[in-house]
Coordinates of C-alpha atoms in Angstrom, one line a residue:
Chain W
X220 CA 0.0 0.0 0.0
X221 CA 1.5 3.6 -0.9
X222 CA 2.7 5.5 2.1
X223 CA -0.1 8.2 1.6
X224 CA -2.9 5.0 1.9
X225 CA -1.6 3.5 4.9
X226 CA -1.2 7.7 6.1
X227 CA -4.9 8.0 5.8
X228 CA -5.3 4.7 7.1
X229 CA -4.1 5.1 10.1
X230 CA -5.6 8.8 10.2
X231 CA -9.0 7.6 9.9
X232 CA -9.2 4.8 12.9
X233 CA -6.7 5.9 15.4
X234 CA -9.6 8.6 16.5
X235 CA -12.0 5.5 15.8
X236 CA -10.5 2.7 17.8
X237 CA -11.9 3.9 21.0
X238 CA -15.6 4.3 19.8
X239 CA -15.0 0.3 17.4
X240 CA -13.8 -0.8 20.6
X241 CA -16.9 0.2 22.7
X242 CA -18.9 -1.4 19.7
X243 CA -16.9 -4.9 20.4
X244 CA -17.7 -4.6 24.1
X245 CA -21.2 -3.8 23.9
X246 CA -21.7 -7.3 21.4
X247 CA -19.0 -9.3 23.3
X248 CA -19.3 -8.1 27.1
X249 CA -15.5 -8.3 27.2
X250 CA -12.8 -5.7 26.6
X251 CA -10.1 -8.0 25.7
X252 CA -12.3 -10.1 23.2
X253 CA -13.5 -6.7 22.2
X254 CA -9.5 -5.7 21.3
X255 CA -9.0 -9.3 19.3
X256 CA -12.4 -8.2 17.5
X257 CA -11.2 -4.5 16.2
X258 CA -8.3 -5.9 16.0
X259 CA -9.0 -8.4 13.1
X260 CA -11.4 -6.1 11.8
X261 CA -8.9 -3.5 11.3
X262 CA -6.1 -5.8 10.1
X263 CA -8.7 -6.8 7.1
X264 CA -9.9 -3.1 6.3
X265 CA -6.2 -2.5 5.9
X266 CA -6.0 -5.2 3.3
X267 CA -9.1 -3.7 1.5
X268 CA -8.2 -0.3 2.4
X269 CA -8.1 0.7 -0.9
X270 CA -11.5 -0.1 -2.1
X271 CA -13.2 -0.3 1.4
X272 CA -12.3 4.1 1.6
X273 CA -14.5 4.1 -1.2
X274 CA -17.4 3.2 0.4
X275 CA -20.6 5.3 0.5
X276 CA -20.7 4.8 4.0
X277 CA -17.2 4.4 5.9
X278 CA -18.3 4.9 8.8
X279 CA -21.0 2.4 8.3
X280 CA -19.1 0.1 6.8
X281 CA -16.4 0.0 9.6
X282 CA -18.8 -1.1 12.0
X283 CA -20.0 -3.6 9.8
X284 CA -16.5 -5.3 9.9
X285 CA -16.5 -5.1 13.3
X286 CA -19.2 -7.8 13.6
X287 CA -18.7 -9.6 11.1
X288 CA -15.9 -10.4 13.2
X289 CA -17.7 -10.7 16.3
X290 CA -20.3 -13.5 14.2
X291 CA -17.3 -15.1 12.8
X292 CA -15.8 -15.4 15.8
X293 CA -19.1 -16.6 17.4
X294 CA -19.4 -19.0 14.4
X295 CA -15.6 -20.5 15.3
X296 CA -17.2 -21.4 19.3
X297 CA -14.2 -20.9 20.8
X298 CA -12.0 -19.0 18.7
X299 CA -10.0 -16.1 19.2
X300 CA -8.8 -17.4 22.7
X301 CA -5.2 -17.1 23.8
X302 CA -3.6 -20.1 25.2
X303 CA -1.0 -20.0 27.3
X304 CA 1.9 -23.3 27.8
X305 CA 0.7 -23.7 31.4
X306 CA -2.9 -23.4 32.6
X307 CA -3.2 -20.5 35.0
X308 CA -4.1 -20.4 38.7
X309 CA -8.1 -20.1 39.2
X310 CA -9.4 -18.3 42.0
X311 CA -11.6 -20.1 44.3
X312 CA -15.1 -19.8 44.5
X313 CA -16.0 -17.0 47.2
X314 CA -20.0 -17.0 47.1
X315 CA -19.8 -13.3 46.0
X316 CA -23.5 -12.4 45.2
X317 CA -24.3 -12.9 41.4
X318 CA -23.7 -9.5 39.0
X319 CA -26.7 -8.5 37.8
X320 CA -24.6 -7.4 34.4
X321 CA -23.1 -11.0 34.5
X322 CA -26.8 -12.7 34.9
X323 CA -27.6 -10.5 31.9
X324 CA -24.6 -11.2 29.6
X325 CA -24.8 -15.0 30.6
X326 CA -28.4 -15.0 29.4
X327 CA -27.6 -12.7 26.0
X328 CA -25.0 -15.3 24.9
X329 CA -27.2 -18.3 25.2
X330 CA -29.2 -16.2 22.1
X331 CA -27.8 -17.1 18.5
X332 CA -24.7 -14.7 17.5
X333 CA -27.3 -12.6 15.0
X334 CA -29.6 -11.9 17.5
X335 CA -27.3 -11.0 20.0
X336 CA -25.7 -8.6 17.7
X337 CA -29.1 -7.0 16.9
X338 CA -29.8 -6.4 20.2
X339 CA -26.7 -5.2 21.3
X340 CA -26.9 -3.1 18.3
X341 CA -30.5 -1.9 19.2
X342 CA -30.3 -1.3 22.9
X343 CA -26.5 -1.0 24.0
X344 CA -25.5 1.5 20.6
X345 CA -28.9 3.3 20.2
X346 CA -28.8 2.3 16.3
X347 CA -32.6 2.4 14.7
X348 CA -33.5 -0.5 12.9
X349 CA -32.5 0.5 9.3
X350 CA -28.7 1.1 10.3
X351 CA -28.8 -2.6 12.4
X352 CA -30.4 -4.3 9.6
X353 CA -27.8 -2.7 6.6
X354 CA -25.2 -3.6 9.5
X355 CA -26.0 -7.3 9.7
X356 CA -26.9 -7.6 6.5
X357 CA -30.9 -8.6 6.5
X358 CA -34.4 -6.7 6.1
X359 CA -35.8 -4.4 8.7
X360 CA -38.4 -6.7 9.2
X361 CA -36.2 -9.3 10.4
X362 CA -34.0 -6.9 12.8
X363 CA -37.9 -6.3 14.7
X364 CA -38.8 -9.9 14.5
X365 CA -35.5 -10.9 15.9
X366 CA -35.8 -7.9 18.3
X367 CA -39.3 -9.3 19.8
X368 CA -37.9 -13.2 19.5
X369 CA -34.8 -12.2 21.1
X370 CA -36.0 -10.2 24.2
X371 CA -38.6 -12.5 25.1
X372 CA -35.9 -14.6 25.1
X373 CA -33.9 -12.9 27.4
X374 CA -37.4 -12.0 30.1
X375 CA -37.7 -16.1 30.3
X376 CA -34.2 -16.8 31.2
X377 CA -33.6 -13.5 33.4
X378 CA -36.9 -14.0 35.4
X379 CA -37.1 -12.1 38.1
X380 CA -34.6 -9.9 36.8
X381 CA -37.0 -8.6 34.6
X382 CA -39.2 -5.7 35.6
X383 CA -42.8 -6.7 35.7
X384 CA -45.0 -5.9 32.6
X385 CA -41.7 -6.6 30.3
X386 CA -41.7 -4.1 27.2
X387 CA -42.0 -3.8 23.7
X388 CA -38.9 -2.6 21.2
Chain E
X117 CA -39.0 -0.9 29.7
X118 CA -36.4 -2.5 27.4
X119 CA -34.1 0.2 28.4
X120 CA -34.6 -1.5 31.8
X121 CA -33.9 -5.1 30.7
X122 CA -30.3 -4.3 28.7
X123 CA -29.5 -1.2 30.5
X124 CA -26.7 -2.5 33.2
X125 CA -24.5 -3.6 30.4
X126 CA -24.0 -0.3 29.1
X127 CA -23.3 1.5 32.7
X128 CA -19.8 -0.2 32.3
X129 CA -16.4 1.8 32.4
X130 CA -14.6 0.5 29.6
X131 CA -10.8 0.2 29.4
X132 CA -9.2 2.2 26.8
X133 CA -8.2 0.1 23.9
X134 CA -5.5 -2.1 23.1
X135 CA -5.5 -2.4 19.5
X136 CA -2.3 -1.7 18.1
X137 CA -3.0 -0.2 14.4
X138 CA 0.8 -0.5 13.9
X139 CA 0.1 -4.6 14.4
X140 CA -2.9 -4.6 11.7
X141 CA -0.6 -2.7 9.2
X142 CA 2.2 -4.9 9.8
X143 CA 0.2 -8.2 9.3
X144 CA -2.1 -6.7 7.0
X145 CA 1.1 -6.1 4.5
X146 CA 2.0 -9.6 4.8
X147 CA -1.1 -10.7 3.9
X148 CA -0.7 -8.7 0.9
X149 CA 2.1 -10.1 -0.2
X150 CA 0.9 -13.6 0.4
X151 CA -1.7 -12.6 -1.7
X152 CA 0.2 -11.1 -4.3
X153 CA 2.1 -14.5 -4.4
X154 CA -0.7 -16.4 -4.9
X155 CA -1.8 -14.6 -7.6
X156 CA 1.2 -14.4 -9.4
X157 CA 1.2 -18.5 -9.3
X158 CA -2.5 -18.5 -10.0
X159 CA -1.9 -16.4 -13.1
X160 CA 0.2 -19.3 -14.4
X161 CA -2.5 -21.7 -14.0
X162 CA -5.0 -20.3 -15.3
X163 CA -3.3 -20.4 -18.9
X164 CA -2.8 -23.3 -18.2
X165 CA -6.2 -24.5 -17.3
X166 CA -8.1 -22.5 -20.2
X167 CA -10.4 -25.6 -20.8
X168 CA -11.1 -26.0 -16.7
X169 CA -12.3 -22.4 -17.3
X170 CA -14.4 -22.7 -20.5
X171 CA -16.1 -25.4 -18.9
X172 CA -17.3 -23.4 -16.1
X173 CA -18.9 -20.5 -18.5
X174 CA -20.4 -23.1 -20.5
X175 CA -21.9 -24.6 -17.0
X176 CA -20.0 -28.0 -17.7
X177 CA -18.8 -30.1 -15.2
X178 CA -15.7 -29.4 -14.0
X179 CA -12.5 -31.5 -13.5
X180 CA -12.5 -32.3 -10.1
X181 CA -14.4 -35.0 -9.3
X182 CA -17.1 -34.6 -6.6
X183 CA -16.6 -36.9 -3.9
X184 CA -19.7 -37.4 -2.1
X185 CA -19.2 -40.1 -0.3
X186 CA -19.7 -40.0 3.3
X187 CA -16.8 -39.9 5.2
X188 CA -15.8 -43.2 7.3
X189 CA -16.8 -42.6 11.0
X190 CA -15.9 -44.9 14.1
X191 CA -17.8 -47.6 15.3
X192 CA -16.7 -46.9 19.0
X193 CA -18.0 -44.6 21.0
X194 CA -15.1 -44.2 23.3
X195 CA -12.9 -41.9 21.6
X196 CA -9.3 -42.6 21.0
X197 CA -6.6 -40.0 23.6
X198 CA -5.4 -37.0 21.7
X199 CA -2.2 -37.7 22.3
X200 CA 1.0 -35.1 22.0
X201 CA 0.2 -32.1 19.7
X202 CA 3.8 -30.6 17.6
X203 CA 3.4 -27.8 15.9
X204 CA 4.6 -26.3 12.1
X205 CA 4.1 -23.2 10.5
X206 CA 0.9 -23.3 8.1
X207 CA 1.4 -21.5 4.8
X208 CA -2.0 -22.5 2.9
X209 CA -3.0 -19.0 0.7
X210 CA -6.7 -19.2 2.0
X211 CA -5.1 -18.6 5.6
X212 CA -4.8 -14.6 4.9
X213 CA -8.3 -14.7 3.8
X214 CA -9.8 -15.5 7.1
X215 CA -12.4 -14.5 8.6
X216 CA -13.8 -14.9 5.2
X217 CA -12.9 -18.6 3.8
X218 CA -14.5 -21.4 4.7
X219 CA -13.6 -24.9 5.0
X220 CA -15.2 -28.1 4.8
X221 CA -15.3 -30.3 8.1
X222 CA -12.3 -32.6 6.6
X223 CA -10.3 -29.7 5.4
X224 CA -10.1 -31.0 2.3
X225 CA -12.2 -27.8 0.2
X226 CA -11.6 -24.1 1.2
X227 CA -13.2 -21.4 -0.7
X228 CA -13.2 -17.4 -0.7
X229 CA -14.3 -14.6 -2.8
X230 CA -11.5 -12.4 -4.4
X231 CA -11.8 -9.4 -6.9
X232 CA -8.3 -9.0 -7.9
X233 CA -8.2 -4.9 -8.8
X234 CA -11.5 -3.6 -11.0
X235 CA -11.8 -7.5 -12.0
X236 CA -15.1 -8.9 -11.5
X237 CA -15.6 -11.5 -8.5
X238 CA -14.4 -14.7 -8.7
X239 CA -15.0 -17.4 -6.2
X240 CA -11.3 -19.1 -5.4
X241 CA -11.4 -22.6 -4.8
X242 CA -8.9 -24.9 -2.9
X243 CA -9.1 -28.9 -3.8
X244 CA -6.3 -30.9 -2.0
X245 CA -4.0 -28.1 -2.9
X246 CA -5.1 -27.5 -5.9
X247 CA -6.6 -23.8 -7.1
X248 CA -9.7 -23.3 -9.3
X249 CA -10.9 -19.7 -9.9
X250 CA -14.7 -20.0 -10.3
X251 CA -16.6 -16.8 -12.7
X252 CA -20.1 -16.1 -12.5
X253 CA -20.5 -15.2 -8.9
X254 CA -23.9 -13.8 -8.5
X255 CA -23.7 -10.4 -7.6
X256 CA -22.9 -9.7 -3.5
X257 CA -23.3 -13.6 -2.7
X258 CA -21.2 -14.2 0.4
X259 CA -19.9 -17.8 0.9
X260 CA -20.8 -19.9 4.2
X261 CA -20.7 -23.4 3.5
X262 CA -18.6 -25.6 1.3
X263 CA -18.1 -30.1 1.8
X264 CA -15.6 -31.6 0.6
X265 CA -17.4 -32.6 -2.8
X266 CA -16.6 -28.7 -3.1
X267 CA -20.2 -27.9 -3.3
X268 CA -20.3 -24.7 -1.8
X269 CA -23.4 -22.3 -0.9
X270 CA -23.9 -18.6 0.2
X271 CA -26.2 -15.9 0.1
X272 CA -26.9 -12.5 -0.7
X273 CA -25.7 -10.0 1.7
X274 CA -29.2 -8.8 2.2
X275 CA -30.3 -12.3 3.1
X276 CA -33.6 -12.3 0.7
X277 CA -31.8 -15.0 -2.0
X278 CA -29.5 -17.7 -1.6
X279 CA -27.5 -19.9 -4.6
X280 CA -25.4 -23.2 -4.7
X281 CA -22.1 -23.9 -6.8
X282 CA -22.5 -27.4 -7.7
X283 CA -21.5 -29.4 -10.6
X284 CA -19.9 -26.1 -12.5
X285 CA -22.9 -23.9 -12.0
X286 CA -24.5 -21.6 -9.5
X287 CA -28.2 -22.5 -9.3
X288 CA -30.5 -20.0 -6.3
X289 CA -31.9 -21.8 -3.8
X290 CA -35.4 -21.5 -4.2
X291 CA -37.5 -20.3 -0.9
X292 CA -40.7 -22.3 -0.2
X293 CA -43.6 -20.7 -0.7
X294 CA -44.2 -17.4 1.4
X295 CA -40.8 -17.2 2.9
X296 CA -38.9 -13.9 2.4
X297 CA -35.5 -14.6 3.8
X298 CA -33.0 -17.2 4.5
X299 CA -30.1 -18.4 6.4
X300 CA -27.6 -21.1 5.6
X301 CA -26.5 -23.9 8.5
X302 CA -24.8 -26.7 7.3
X303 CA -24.0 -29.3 4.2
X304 CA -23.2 -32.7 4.2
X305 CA -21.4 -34.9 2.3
X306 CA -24.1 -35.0 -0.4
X307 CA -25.0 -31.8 -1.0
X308 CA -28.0 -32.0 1.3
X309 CA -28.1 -27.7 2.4
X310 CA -29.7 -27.1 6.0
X311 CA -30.9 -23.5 6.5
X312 CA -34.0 -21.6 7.9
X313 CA -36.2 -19.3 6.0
X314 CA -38.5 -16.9 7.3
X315 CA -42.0 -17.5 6.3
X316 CA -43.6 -14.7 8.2
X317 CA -44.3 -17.2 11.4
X318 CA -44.2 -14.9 14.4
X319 CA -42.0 -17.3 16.1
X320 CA -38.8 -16.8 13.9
X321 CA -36.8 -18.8 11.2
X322 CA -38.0 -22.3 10.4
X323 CA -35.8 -24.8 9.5
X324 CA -35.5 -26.2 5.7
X325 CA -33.7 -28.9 3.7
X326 CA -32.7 -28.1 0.4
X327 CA -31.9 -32.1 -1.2
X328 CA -28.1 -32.3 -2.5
X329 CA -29.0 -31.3 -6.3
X330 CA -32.3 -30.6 -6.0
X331 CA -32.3 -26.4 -4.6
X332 CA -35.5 -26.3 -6.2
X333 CA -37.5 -28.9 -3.8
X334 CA -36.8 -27.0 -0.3
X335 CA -39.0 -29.3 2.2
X336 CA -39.4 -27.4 5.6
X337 CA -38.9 -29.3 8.6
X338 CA -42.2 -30.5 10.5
X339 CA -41.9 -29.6 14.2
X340 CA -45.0 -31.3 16.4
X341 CA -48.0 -29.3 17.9
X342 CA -47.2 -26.8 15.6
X343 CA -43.9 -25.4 17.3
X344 CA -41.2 -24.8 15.1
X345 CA -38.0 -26.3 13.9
X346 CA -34.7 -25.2 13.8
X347 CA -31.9 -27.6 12.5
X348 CA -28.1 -26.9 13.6
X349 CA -26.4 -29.9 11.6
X350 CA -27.1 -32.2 9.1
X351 CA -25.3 -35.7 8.7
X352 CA -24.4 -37.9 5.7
X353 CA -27.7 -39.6 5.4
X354 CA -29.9 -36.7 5.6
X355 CA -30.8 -36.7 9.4
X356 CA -31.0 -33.2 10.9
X357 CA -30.6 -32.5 14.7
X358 CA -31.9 -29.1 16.0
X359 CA -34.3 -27.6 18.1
X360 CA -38.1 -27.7 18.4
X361 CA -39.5 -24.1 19.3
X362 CA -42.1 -23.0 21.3
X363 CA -44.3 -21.9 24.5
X364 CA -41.0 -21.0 25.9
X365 CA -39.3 -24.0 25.3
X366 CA -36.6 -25.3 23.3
X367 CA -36.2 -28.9 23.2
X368 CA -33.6 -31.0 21.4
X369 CA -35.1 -33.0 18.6
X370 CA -33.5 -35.6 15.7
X371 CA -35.0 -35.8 12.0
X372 CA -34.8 -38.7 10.4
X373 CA -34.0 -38.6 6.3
X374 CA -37.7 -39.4 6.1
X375 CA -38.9 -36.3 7.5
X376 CA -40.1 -38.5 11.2
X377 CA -38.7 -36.8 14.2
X378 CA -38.1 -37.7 17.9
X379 CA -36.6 -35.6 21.0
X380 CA -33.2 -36.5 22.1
X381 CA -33.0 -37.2 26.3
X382 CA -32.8 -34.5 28.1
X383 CA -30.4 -34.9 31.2
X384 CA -32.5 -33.9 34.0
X385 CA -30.2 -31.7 35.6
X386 CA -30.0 -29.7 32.6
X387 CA -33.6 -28.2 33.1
X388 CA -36.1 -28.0 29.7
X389 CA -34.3 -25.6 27.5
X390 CA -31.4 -27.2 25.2
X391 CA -29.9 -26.0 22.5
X392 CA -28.1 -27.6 20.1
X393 CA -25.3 -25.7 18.4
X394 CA -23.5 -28.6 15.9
X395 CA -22.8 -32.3 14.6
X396 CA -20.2 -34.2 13.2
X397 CA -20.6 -37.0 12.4
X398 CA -22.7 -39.2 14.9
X399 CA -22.4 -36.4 17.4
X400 CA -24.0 -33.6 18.5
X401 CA -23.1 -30.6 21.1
X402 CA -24.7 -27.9 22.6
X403 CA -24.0 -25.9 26.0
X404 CA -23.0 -28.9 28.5
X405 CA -24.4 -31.6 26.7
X406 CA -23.3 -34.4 24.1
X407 CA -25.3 -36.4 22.0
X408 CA -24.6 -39.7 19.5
X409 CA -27.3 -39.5 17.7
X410 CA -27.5 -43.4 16.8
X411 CA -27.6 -44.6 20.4
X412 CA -29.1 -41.4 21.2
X413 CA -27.4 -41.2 24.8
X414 CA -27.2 -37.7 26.3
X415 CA -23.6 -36.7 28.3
X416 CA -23.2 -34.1 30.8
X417 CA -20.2 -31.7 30.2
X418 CA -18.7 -30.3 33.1
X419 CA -16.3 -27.5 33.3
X420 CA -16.0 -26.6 29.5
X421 CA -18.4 -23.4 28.3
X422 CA -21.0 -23.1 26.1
X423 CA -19.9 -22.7 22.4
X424 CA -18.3 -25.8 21.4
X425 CA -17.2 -27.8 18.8
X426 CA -17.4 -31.7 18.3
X427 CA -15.2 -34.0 16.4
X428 CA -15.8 -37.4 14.6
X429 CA -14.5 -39.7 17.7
X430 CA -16.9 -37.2 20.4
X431 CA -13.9 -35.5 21.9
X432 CA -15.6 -31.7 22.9
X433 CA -13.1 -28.5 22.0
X434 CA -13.9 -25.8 23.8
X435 CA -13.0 -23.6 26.8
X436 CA -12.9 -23.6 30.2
X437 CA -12.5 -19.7 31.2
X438 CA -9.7 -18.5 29.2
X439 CA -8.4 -21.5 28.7
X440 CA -8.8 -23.9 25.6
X441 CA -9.8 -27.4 27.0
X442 CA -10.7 -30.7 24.9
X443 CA -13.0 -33.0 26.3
X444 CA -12.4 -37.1 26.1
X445 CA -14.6 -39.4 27.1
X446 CA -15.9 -37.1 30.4
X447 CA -11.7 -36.0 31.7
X448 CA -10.5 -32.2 30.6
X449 CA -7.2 -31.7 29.3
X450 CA -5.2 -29.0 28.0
X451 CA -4.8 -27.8 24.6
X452 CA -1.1 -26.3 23.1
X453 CA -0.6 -22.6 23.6
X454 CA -2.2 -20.7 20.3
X455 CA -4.9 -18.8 19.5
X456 CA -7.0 -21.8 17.5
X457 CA -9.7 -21.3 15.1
X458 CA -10.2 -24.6 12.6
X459 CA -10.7 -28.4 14.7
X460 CA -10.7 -30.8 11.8
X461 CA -13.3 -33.1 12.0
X462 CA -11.1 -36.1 13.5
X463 CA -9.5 -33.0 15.9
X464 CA -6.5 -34.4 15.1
X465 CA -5.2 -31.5 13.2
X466 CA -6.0 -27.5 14.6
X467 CA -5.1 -24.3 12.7
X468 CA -4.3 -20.8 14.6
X469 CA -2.4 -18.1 15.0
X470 CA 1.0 -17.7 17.4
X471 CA 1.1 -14.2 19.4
X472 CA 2.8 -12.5 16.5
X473 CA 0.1 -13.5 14.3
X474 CA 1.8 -16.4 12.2
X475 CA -0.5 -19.5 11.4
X476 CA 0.4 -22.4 12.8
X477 CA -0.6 -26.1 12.4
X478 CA -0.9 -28.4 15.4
X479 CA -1.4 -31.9 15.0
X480 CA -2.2 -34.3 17.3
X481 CA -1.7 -37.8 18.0

């Protein structure tokens, strides 16, 4: 790639990476999966980078990327993970009350990749439907229907987590 | 409120980032230049393989013969030890493609999209070694499955049309009656395409079979008292394991190649709700539970998480916390340091990347 590529390259995510990475956390609920993610998605753009700065919608696009590698990874089971020559020390079990956040992320991972990303999507980045659905790649009418599918989904498994009444999207 | 439901995960303070651009230009260049290579060597055989080509505009069969046999599985099911794993550096050209190839479960097929400059796309195929470029690609298909007959099948990127390479051609997958979109799952051995369709059913995606050379006959899987079925593998015969949906419940369910079904066993202290997530072979996996679906016995997984993969002989890959675990016949062990990402389907061979991001090739036993 000519210098003056890789130049804009690198001038058009480093002020993104923080914002991508918040993406990857919001679908993956963890900030060092969520650096692997951006980090393969970046690696990739590069490769494209010629044709991908083309794109109607960079920004769009970019994010787009970003899960796509989150549903490949998903796709892989248990990709992505680091291994180390030893196994490392665990810490023993405490019987520190349960995280509400961890109740919740437990429950959104049980959902298919898709329809986690959709919801992340919807509810932790405050997309609208029609930016979700051109993200993951499928109709509007599939991001609601995957929407209502997915959080009645997550009321039966959270139980009592869930306020009373549940909610529409 | 939904708000209410989702809301703690985004009250999180986030570490700043640890992506390292500098990394992703420095691998990113030498994937270029593996790239380059390989087109450079593929220029050379494609003069040479002018009538491979003219065969595929024509819609001919091509060369390679499609092996659709089903592959030879074990007998036993007490699966052989995985023995000591060495590893080698893996140089295959699809490698720098990732996430975007796919391979078949025996590694024999890999297959990507690639648009060399302001050419049009070309799907790039990988038989033992061997390098077919394959014209025609209908227009923004994206590749998910291939077997190793090379039969390989994708869909659009908006999800409302799906096609099959098989036998030289690219043929759509025709949607039964109603349904608007799609999703691609698995293919076995014969061609035999699992997917789900979305026929408008407020419950979601319905599982369909599209017969191995037959994309026009999709037959919908039947789920009882009108629930709905969702298939997550399909094996060499036909038979599709899944999920039957409904009233809250998700129940493990096998398909015979008749279109019959019956639930799998449930172990009771894995409560009502299963899901299933994939097969090879005569076995099944989903979160904490193993299946053979011939004897149909259920096993309990302890200690390894949910997303799993399965290999011919029943040995479980997955991960137990951070750390990559197989599972053998109910004892844990270790897996080699490396950031793994392809299991062959007799796990006897693995494909990842070191810390400095070079592919590496473990095998095993």
């Amino acid at each position: 790639m000519r210098e003056n590529l890789e130049r804009e390259y690198v001038e058009y995510f480093q002020p993104r990476l923080p914002q991508l990475h918040r993406l990857a956390v919001m679908l993956c609920g963890d900030a060092d999966r969520a650096d692997d993610i951006v980090q393969a998605a970046v690696t990739m753009l590069y490769t494209r980078w010629r044709r991908v700065r083309e794109a109607d919608n960079l920004d769009a696009y970019v994010r787009r990327s970003v899960v796509n590698a989150f549903l490949s990874e998903r796709r892989r089971s248990w990709s992505r993970v680091v291994l180390t020559e030893t196994l490392p020390d665990r810490p023993a079990v405490t019987g520190q009350p349960v995280d509400e956040r961890l109740e919740i992320r437990a429950a959104l991972k049980k959902l298919p990749p898709k329809q986690q990303a959709v919801l992340a999507l919807r509810f932790l980045c405050d997309l609208p439907v029609d930016e979700v659905a051109e993200i993951v790649g499928c109709s509007p009418g599939t991001v609601k229907s995957q929407t209502s599918d997915g959080l009645a989904k997550l009321r039966k498994q959270l139980g009592a987590l869930a306020p009373a009444g549940g909610a529409t999207s | 409120m939904t708000e209410n439901l989702l809301s703690p995960l985004r009250d999180v303070d986030i570490r700043p980032t640890r992506v390292d651009l500098g990394k992703a230009v420095r691998v990113g260049r030498r994937r270029r230049r593996v790239r380059q290579v390989a087109i450079a060597g593929l220029a050379a055989a494609v003069v040479l393989a002018t009538a491979v080509a003219v065969n595929a505009v024509t819609g001919q069969p091509r060369s390679m013969p499609a092996d659709r046999t089903p592959v030879p599985l074990p007998t036993s099911t007490i699966a052989p030890p995985l023995g000591d794993c060495t590893s080698a550096p893996a140089d295959a050209p699809y490698l720098s493609r990732d996430p975007w190839v796919v391979l078949d479960d025996t590694w024999r097929v890999a297959v990507h999209l690639d648009a060399p400059g302001t050419a049009p796309v070309e799907a790039v195929r990988y038989v033992d070694g061997r390098v077919e470029r394959i014209p025609g690609v209908p227009s923004r298909l994206q590749v998910a499955l291939v077997n190793r007959a090379g039969d390989f099948a994708g869909i659009h990127s908006k999800v409302e049309r799906g096609w099959v390479y098989r036998d030289g051609r690219f043929t759509e997958l025709k949607l039964p009656g109603g349904a608007t979109h799609l999703s691609l799952t698995d293919i076995n051995e014969a061609g035999d395409i699992l997917g789900s369709v979305d026929t408008g059913n407020a419950g979601g995606y319905e599982g369909v079979v599209w017969p191995g050379g037959h994309p026009d006959r999709p037959r919908l899987i039947k789920a009882p008292d009108g629930k709905l079925a969702r298939g997550a593998g399909i094996a060499w015969d036909g038979s599709v394991v899944g999920m039957v949906i409904g009233q809250g419940t998700s129940t493990p369910y096998l398909w015979h190649p008749d279109g019959t079904g019956e639930p799998l066993p449930v172990p009771a202290e894995l409560g009502q709700n299963l899901e299933v997530s994939n097969l090879t072979g005569d076995w099944a996996v989903g979160p904490h539970v193993r299946w053979n679906i011939r004897t149909r016995h259920a096993d309990v997984i302890n200690d390894i998480d949910t997303w799993s993969v399965v290999d011919m002989y029943g040995r479980v890959f997955g991960t137990a916390g951070k750390d990559a675990v197989v599972w053998i016949n109910g004892t844990i062990e270790p897996l080699p340091a490396g950031d793994v990402k392809f299991v062959r389907n007799d796990g006897r061979q693995l494909l990842g990347q070191n810390s400095s991001g070079t592919w590496i090739r473990w095998s095993c036993g």
